[in-house]
């Protein structure tokens, strides 16, 4: 089936008749789930299956399952995972622990039909920045962010889940929460190398999500999501990322204008997929109208990303989730 180059949300625990009709006609590449869509494993599995019944087995289902503050699958049916910052405190085996945590998350996700996780967070927090990133970051230095983030991404891939690194080219200096307003970063161009470094070190990963942040040294007029200068010259150029590139949520208050315009500007800047999360069908319909068919380079990147994940899963060593969880719990217990 041919998809359009966007990802949509839904309002509740099941797809409504209006949502079914919209998805069938608009043909989004993916569905993203939030806490409002989560009750119990059987319910989530039924929801993901109903979406694929409409759009085919190749339709993607995404989630933000980071651990810590950002965990959509949660108690009582799913275990709690630590925030990214916890792993750097473990010591010598920190990368192994990050990989185990992500591999266990992949087990949870695959069991209910979710095959894309918006993880790892590769932002490097700067002193005084807004805490919207905070402990979602692996460390406060780019080398450890790159190393631990890569471990988590490989853990997801070994479990058959596509990782999406975020928020490229870096959200760590933002002084505002982009859910609420548009952050303005005034750092000099050479200072931004710190932000780029973890993404550059992981430029071979399958997918990434943009930052709704204005970097005045790069493009003082447009957030990265809608800036051709940032996407072409920095993300695709200096960072060297040629994987699948999606926007952060277009319904966030960092962006202005009608939803057709928000999506159109992002595609004009060079993104592959538009992400709209809040489940409002009127807004999603406008995003769908602005979204092209998934074809050309964007389709190639989707296919390459899926192939990377399939290859990693095929090459993964045998995995015992009970043993892995016990090892992770033991490593984290030392931090208490």
mmCIF file with all atom_site columns, C-alpha atoms in Angstrom, residues 107-257:
data_model
loop_
_atom_site.group_PDB
_atom_site.id
_atom_site.type_symbol
_atom_site.label_atom_id
_atom_site.label_alt_id
_atom_site.label_comp_id
_atom_site.label_asym_id
_atom_site.label_entity_id
_atom_site.label_seq_id
_atom_site.pdbx_PDB_ins_code
_atom_site.Cartn_x
_atom_site.Cartn_y
_atom_site.Cartn_z
_atom_site.occupancy
_atom_site.B_iso_or_equiv
_atom_site.pdbx_formal_charge
_atom_site.auth_seq_id
_atom_site.auth_comp_id
_atom_site.auth_asym_id
_atom_site.auth_atom_id
_atom_site.pdbx_PDB_model_num
ATOM 1   C CA . UNK A 1 107 ? 10.389 -6.640 24.244 1.00 0.00 ? 107 UNK A CA 1
ATOM 2   C CA . UNK A 1 108 ? 7.543  -4.695 25.855 1.00 0.00 ? 108 UNK A CA 1
ATOM 3   C CA . UNK A 1 109 ? 6.819  -2.766 22.662 1.00 0.00 ? 109 UNK A CA 1
ATOM 4   C CA . UNK A 1 110 ? 6.944  -5.662 20.213 1.00 0.00 ? 110 UNK A CA 1
ATOM 5   C CA . UNK A 1 111 ? 4.540  -7.647 22.410 1.00 0.00 ? 111 UNK A CA 1
ATOM 6   C CA . UNK A 1 112 ? 1.811  -5.065 21.772 1.00 0.00 ? 112 UNK A CA 1
ATOM 7   C CA . UNK A 1 113 ? 2.605  -4.288 18.135 1.00 0.00 ? 113 UNK A CA 1
ATOM 8   C CA . UNK A 1 114 ? 4.765  -1.163 18.516 1.00 0.00 ? 114 UNK A CA 1
ATOM 9   C CA . UNK A 1 115 ? 7.800  -1.135 16.229 1.00 0.00 ? 115 UNK A CA 1
ATOM 10  C CA . UNK A 1 116 ? 9.256  2.414  16.487 1.00 0.00 ? 116 UNK A CA 1
ATOM 11  C CA . UNK A 1 117 ? 10.488 4.088  19.701 1.00 0.00 ? 117 UNK A CA 1
ATOM 12  C CA . UNK A 1 118 ? 11.408 7.779  19.838 1.00 0.00 ? 118 UNK A CA 1
ATOM 13  C CA . UNK A 1 119 ? 14.605 7.052  21.748 1.00 0.00 ? 119 UNK A CA 1
ATOM 14  C CA . UNK A 1 120 ? 17.496 7.811  22.331 1.00 0.00 ? 120 UNK A CA 1
ATOM 15  C CA . UNK A 1 121 ? 17.592 11.444 23.428 1.00 0.00 ? 121 UNK A CA 1
ATOM 16  C CA . UNK A 1 122 ? 20.967 12.682 22.143 1.00 0.00 ? 122 UNK A CA 1
ATOM 17  C CA . UNK A 1 123 ? 20.659 16.231 23.435 1.00 0.00 ? 123 UNK A CA 1
ATOM 18  C CA . UNK A 1 124 ? 23.543 17.541 25.553 1.00 0.00 ? 124 UNK A CA 1
ATOM 19  C CA . UNK A 1 125 ? 22.170 19.786 28.317 1.00 0.00 ? 125 UNK A CA 1
ATOM 20  C CA . UNK A 1 126 ? 23.852 23.145 28.841 1.00 0.00 ? 126 UNK A CA 1
ATOM 21  C CA . UNK A 1 127 ? 24.093 24.845 32.232 1.00 0.00 ? 127 UNK A CA 1
ATOM 22  C CA . UNK A 1 128 ? 20.996 26.918 32.912 1.00 0.00 ? 128 UNK A CA 1
ATOM 23  C CA . UNK A 1 129 ? 18.914 25.299 30.158 1.00 0.00 ? 129 UNK A CA 1
ATOM 24  C CA . UNK A 1 130 ? 15.231 24.515 30.596 1.00 0.00 ? 130 UNK A CA 1
ATOM 25  C CA . UNK A 1 131 ? 14.620 21.202 32.354 1.00 0.00 ? 131 UNK A CA 1
ATOM 26  C CA . UNK A 1 132 ? 12.418 19.843 29.548 1.00 0.00 ? 132 UNK A CA 1
ATOM 27  C CA . UNK A 1 133 ? 15.471 17.752 28.649 1.00 0.00 ? 133 UNK A CA 1
ATOM 28  C CA . UNK A 1 134 ? 17.095 17.445 32.074 1.00 0.00 ? 134 UNK A CA 1
ATOM 29  C CA . UNK A 1 135 ? 17.484 13.809 33.128 1.00 0.00 ? 135 UNK A CA 1
ATOM 30  C CA . UNK A 1 136 ? 16.184 12.615 29.772 1.00 0.00 ? 136 UNK A CA 1
ATOM 31  C CA . UNK A 1 137 ? 19.763 13.226 28.593 1.00 0.00 ? 137 UNK A CA 1
ATOM 32  C CA . UNK A 1 138 ? 22.369 10.542 29.248 1.00 0.00 ? 138 UNK A CA 1
ATOM 33  C CA . UNK A 1 139 ? 25.044 12.941 30.450 1.00 0.00 ? 139 UNK A CA 1
ATOM 34  C CA . UNK A 1 140 ? 26.170 16.561 30.364 1.00 0.00 ? 140 UNK A CA 1
ATOM 35  C CA . UNK A 1 141 ? 29.023 15.900 27.936 1.00 0.00 ? 141 UNK A CA 1
ATOM 36  C CA . UNK A 1 142 ? 28.653 14.916 24.270 1.00 0.00 ? 142 UNK A CA 1
ATOM 37  C CA . UNK A 1 143 ? 30.999 11.905 24.380 1.00 0.00 ? 143 UNK A CA 1
ATOM 38  C CA . UNK A 1 144 ? 28.943 10.083 27.027 1.00 0.00 ? 144 UNK A CA 1
ATOM 39  C CA . UNK A 1 145 ? 25.669 11.149 25.419 1.00 0.00 ? 145 UNK A CA 1
ATOM 40  C CA . UNK A 1 146 ? 26.855 9.676  22.116 1.00 0.00 ? 146 UNK A CA 1
ATOM 41  C CA . UNK A 1 147 ? 28.162 6.466  23.669 1.00 0.00 ? 147 UNK A CA 1
ATOM 42  C CA . UNK A 1 148 ? 25.197 5.676  25.919 1.00 0.00 ? 148 UNK A CA 1
ATOM 43  C CA . UNK A 1 149 ? 22.650 6.813  23.353 1.00 0.00 ? 149 UNK A CA 1
ATOM 44  C CA . UNK A 1 150 ? 24.185 4.491  20.801 1.00 0.00 ? 150 UNK A CA 1
ATOM 45  C CA . UNK A 1 151 ? 24.034 1.593  23.246 1.00 0.00 ? 151 UNK A CA 1
ATOM 46  C CA . UNK A 1 152 ? 20.326 2.232  23.762 1.00 0.00 ? 152 UNK A CA 1
ATOM 47  C CA . UNK A 1 153 ? 19.666 2.501  20.019 1.00 0.00 ? 153 UNK A CA 1
ATOM 48  C CA . UNK A 1 154 ? 21.437 -0.792 19.357 1.00 0.00 ? 154 UNK A CA 1
ATOM 49  C CA . UNK A 1 155 ? 19.473 -2.414 22.170 1.00 0.00 ? 155 UNK A CA 1
ATOM 50  C CA . UNK A 1 156 ? 16.202 -1.361 20.552 1.00 0.00 ? 156 UNK A CA 1
ATOM 51  C CA . UNK A 1 157 ? 17.334 -2.592 17.142 1.00 0.00 ? 157 UNK A CA 1
ATOM 52  C CA . UNK A 1 158 ? 18.384 -5.965 18.535 1.00 0.00 ? 158 UNK A CA 1
ATOM 53  C CA . UNK A 1 159 ? 14.817 -6.280 19.772 1.00 0.00 ? 159 UNK A CA 1
ATOM 54  C CA . UNK A 1 160 ? 13.346 -5.408 16.389 1.00 0.00 ? 160 UNK A CA 1
ATOM 55  C CA . UNK A 1 161 ? 12.336 -1.822 17.205 1.00 0.00 ? 161 UNK A CA 1
ATOM 56  C CA . UNK A 1 162 ? 13.437 1.202  15.160 1.00 0.00 ? 162 UNK A CA 1
ATOM 57  C CA . UNK A 1 163 ? 15.137 3.904  17.264 1.00 0.00 ? 163 UNK A CA 1
ATOM 58  C CA . UNK A 1 164 ? 14.524 7.584  16.539 1.00 0.00 ? 164 UNK A CA 1
ATOM 59  C CA . UNK A 1 165 ? 17.280 9.817  17.902 1.00 0.00 ? 165 UNK A CA 1
ATOM 60  C CA . UNK A 1 166 ? 16.160 13.244 19.028 1.00 0.00 ? 166 UNK A CA 1
ATOM 61  C CA . UNK A 1 167 ? 16.149 16.224 18.856 1.00 0.00 ? 167 UNK A CA 1
ATOM 62  C CA . UNK A 1 168 ? 18.526 16.874 15.959 1.00 0.00 ? 168 UNK A CA 1
ATOM 63  C CA . UNK A 1 169 ? 20.624 19.071 15.779 1.00 0.00 ? 169 UNK A CA 1
ATOM 64  C CA . UNK A 1 170 ? 20.297 19.496 19.574 1.00 0.00 ? 170 UNK A CA 1
ATOM 65  C CA . UNK A 1 171 ? 17.781 20.743 22.128 1.00 0.00 ? 171 UNK A CA 1
ATOM 66  C CA . UNK A 1 172 ? 20.137 20.927 25.106 1.00 0.00 ? 172 UNK A CA 1
ATOM 67  C CA . UNK A 1 173 ? 20.676 24.716 25.101 1.00 0.00 ? 173 UNK A CA 1
ATOM 68  C CA . UNK A 1 174 ? 16.996 25.642 24.904 1.00 0.00 ? 174 UNK A CA 1
ATOM 69  C CA . UNK A 1 175 ? 15.833 28.024 27.620 1.00 0.00 ? 175 UNK A CA 1
ATOM 70  C CA . UNK A 1 176 ? 12.170 27.242 26.981 1.00 0.00 ? 176 UNK A CA 1
ATOM 71  C CA . UNK A 1 177 ? 9.928  24.199 26.577 1.00 0.00 ? 177 UNK A CA 1
ATOM 72  C CA . UNK A 1 178 ? 9.056  23.841 22.889 1.00 0.00 ? 178 UNK A CA 1
ATOM 73  C CA . UNK A 1 179 ? 5.721  22.280 23.848 1.00 0.00 ? 179 UNK A CA 1
ATOM 74  C CA . UNK A 1 180 ? 4.759  25.751 25.082 1.00 0.00 ? 180 UNK A CA 1
ATOM 75  C CA . UNK A 1 181 ? 6.834  28.296 23.136 1.00 0.00 ? 181 UNK A CA 1
ATOM 76  C CA . UNK A 1 182 ? 9.585  28.577 20.543 1.00 0.00 ? 182 UNK A CA 1
ATOM 77  C CA . UNK A 1 183 ? 13.068 28.333 22.111 1.00 0.00 ? 183 UNK A CA 1
ATOM 78  C CA . UNK A 1 184 ? 15.707 30.765 20.847 1.00 0.00 ? 184 UNK A CA 1
ATOM 79  C CA . UNK A 1 185 ? 19.355 29.664 21.034 1.00 0.00 ? 185 UNK A CA 1
ATOM 80  C CA . UNK A 1 186 ? 21.895 32.478 20.663 1.00 0.00 ? 186 UNK A CA 1
ATOM 81  C CA . UNK A 1 187 ? 25.062 30.400 21.024 1.00 0.00 ? 187 UNK A CA 1
ATOM 82  C CA . UNK A 1 188 ? 27.885 31.120 18.603 1.00 0.00 ? 188 UNK A CA 1
ATOM 83  C CA . UNK A 1 189 ? 28.358 28.772 15.675 1.00 0.00 ? 189 UNK A CA 1
ATOM 84  C CA . UNK A 1 190 ? 31.454 27.082 17.124 1.00 0.00 ? 190 UNK A CA 1
ATOM 85  C CA . UNK A 1 191 ? 29.698 26.458 20.451 1.00 0.00 ? 191 UNK A CA 1
ATOM 86  C CA . UNK A 1 192 ? 27.029 24.438 18.656 1.00 0.00 ? 192 UNK A CA 1
ATOM 87  C CA . UNK A 1 193 ? 29.598 21.783 17.763 1.00 0.00 ? 193 UNK A CA 1
ATOM 88  C CA . UNK A 1 194 ? 28.995 20.372 21.247 1.00 0.00 ? 194 UNK A CA 1
ATOM 89  C CA . UNK A 1 195 ? 25.310 19.936 20.385 1.00 0.00 ? 195 UNK A CA 1
ATOM 90  C CA . UNK A 1 196 ? 26.030 18.344 16.999 1.00 0.00 ? 196 UNK A CA 1
ATOM 91  C CA . UNK A 1 197 ? 28.633 15.868 18.253 1.00 0.00 ? 197 UNK A CA 1
ATOM 92  C CA . UNK A 1 198 ? 26.375 13.062 19.587 1.00 0.00 ? 198 UNK A CA 1
ATOM 93  C CA . UNK A 1 199 ? 24.313 13.123 16.389 1.00 0.00 ? 199 UNK A CA 1
ATOM 94  C CA . UNK A 1 200 ? 27.413 13.107 14.208 1.00 0.00 ? 200 UNK A CA 1
ATOM 95  C CA . UNK A 1 201 ? 28.749 10.090 16.119 1.00 0.00 ? 201 UNK A CA 1
ATOM 96  C CA . UNK A 1 202 ? 25.446 8.302  15.484 1.00 0.00 ? 202 UNK A CA 1
ATOM 97  C CA . UNK A 1 203 ? 24.719 9.524  11.968 1.00 0.00 ? 203 UNK A CA 1
ATOM 98  C CA . UNK A 1 204 ? 24.438 5.933  10.753 1.00 0.00 ? 204 UNK A CA 1
ATOM 99  C CA . UNK A 1 205 ? 21.353 5.233  12.914 1.00 0.00 ? 205 UNK A CA 1
ATOM 100 C CA . UNK A 1 206 ? 18.098 4.701  11.008 1.00 0.00 ? 206 UNK A CA 1
ATOM 101 C CA . UNK A 1 207 ? 15.961 7.685  12.032 1.00 0.00 ? 207 UNK A CA 1
ATOM 102 C CA . UNK A 1 208 ? 15.950 11.074 13.738 1.00 0.00 ? 208 UNK A CA 1
ATOM 103 C CA . UNK A 1 209 ? 13.485 13.713 14.950 1.00 0.00 ? 209 UNK A CA 1
ATOM 104 C CA . UNK A 1 210 ? 14.008 17.446 14.478 1.00 0.00 ? 210 UNK A CA 1
ATOM 105 C CA . UNK A 1 211 ? 14.116 20.151 17.141 1.00 0.00 ? 211 UNK A CA 1
ATOM 106 C CA . UNK A 1 212 ? 11.593 22.999 17.212 1.00 0.00 ? 212 UNK A CA 1
ATOM 107 C CA . UNK A 1 213 ? 14.393 25.415 18.124 1.00 0.00 ? 213 UNK A CA 1
ATOM 108 C CA . UNK A 1 214 ? 15.716 28.574 16.427 1.00 0.00 ? 214 UNK A CA 1
ATOM 109 C CA . UNK A 1 215 ? 19.524 28.618 16.279 1.00 0.00 ? 215 UNK A CA 1
ATOM 110 C CA . UNK A 1 216 ? 20.399 32.240 15.521 1.00 0.00 ? 216 UNK A CA 1
ATOM 111 C CA . UNK A 1 217 ? 23.872 31.351 14.295 1.00 0.00 ? 217 UNK A CA 1
ATOM 112 C CA . UNK A 1 218 ? 22.371 29.005 11.685 1.00 0.00 ? 218 UNK A CA 1
ATOM 113 C CA . UNK A 1 219 ? 19.015 30.532 10.714 1.00 0.00 ? 219 UNK A CA 1
ATOM 114 C CA . UNK A 1 220 ? 17.632 33.377 12.833 1.00 0.00 ? 220 UNK A CA 1
ATOM 115 C CA . UNK A 1 221 ? 14.186 33.252 11.224 1.00 0.00 ? 221 UNK A CA 1
ATOM 116 C CA . UNK A 1 222 ? 13.076 29.625 11.292 1.00 0.00 ? 222 UNK A CA 1
ATOM 117 C CA . UNK A 1 223 ? 13.067 26.715 13.766 1.00 0.00 ? 223 UNK A CA 1
ATOM 118 C CA . UNK A 1 224 ? 15.218 23.791 12.656 1.00 0.00 ? 224 UNK A CA 1
ATOM 119 C CA . UNK A 1 225 ? 12.133 21.771 11.724 1.00 0.00 ? 225 UNK A CA 1
ATOM 120 C CA . UNK A 1 226 ? 11.267 24.353 9.064  1.00 0.00 ? 226 UNK A CA 1
ATOM 121 C CA . UNK A 1 227 ? 14.736 25.542 8.090  1.00 0.00 ? 227 UNK A CA 1
ATOM 122 C CA . UNK A 1 228 ? 16.271 24.335 4.841  1.00 0.00 ? 228 UNK A CA 1
ATOM 123 C CA . UNK A 1 229 ? 19.588 25.840 5.948  1.00 0.00 ? 229 UNK A CA 1
ATOM 124 C CA . UNK A 1 230 ? 19.629 23.745 9.135  1.00 0.00 ? 230 UNK A CA 1
ATOM 125 C CA . UNK A 1 231 ? 18.394 20.534 7.538  1.00 0.00 ? 231 UNK A CA 1
ATOM 126 C CA . UNK A 1 232 ? 20.476 20.654 4.354  1.00 0.00 ? 232 UNK A CA 1
ATOM 127 C CA . UNK A 1 233 ? 23.660 22.281 5.626  1.00 0.00 ? 233 UNK A CA 1
ATOM 128 C CA . UNK A 1 234 ? 23.807 20.966 9.193  1.00 0.00 ? 234 UNK A CA 1
ATOM 129 C CA . UNK A 1 235 ? 21.714 17.796 9.572  1.00 0.00 ? 235 UNK A CA 1
ATOM 130 C CA . UNK A 1 236 ? 22.395 16.319 6.134  1.00 0.00 ? 236 UNK A CA 1
ATOM 131 C CA . UNK A 1 237 ? 25.706 18.128 5.612  1.00 0.00 ? 237 UNK A CA 1
ATOM 132 C CA . UNK A 1 238 ? 27.927 18.666 8.645  1.00 0.00 ? 238 UNK A CA 1
ATOM 133 C CA . UNK A 1 239 ? 26.330 16.035 10.861 1.00 0.00 ? 239 UNK A CA 1
ATOM 134 C CA . UNK A 1 240 ? 26.126 13.660 7.904  1.00 0.00 ? 240 UNK A CA 1
ATOM 135 C CA . UNK A 1 241 ? 22.757 12.109 8.734  1.00 0.00 ? 241 UNK A CA 1
ATOM 136 C CA . UNK A 1 242 ? 21.085 10.614 5.653  1.00 0.00 ? 242 UNK A CA 1
ATOM 137 C CA . UNK A 1 243 ? 18.495 8.503  7.463  1.00 0.00 ? 243 UNK A CA 1
ATOM 138 C CA . UNK A 1 244 ? 14.766 8.915  7.916  1.00 0.00 ? 244 UNK A CA 1
ATOM 139 C CA . UNK A 1 245 ? 14.022 12.407 9.256  1.00 0.00 ? 245 UNK A CA 1
ATOM 140 C CA . UNK A 1 246 ? 10.733 13.237 10.946 1.00 0.00 ? 246 UNK A CA 1
ATOM 141 C CA . UNK A 1 247 ? 9.518  16.419 12.575 1.00 0.00 ? 247 UNK A CA 1
ATOM 142 C CA . UNK A 1 248 ? 8.817  16.775 16.244 1.00 0.00 ? 248 UNK A CA 1
ATOM 143 C CA . UNK A 1 249 ? 5.097  17.162 16.918 1.00 0.00 ? 249 UNK A CA 1
ATOM 144 C CA . UNK A 1 250 ? 3.609  19.838 14.673 1.00 0.00 ? 250 UNK A CA 1
ATOM 145 C CA . UNK A 1 251 ? 0.911  20.585 17.253 1.00 0.00 ? 251 UNK A CA 1
ATOM 146 C CA . UNK A 1 252 ? 3.449  21.949 19.748 1.00 0.00 ? 252 UNK A CA 1
ATOM 147 C CA . UNK A 1 253 ? 3.139  25.655 20.516 1.00 0.00 ? 253 UNK A CA 1
ATOM 148 C CA . UNK A 1 254 ? 6.681  26.356 19.329 1.00 0.00 ? 254 UNK A CA 1
ATOM 149 C CA . UNK A 1 255 ? 5.255  26.508 15.803 1.00 0.00 ? 255 UNK A CA 1
ATOM 150 C CA . UNK A 1 256 ? 2.754  28.992 14.454 1.00 0.00 ? 256 UNK A CA 1
ATOM 151 C CA . UNK A 1 257 ? 0.440  29.187 11.468 1.00 0.00 ? 257 UNK A CA 1
#
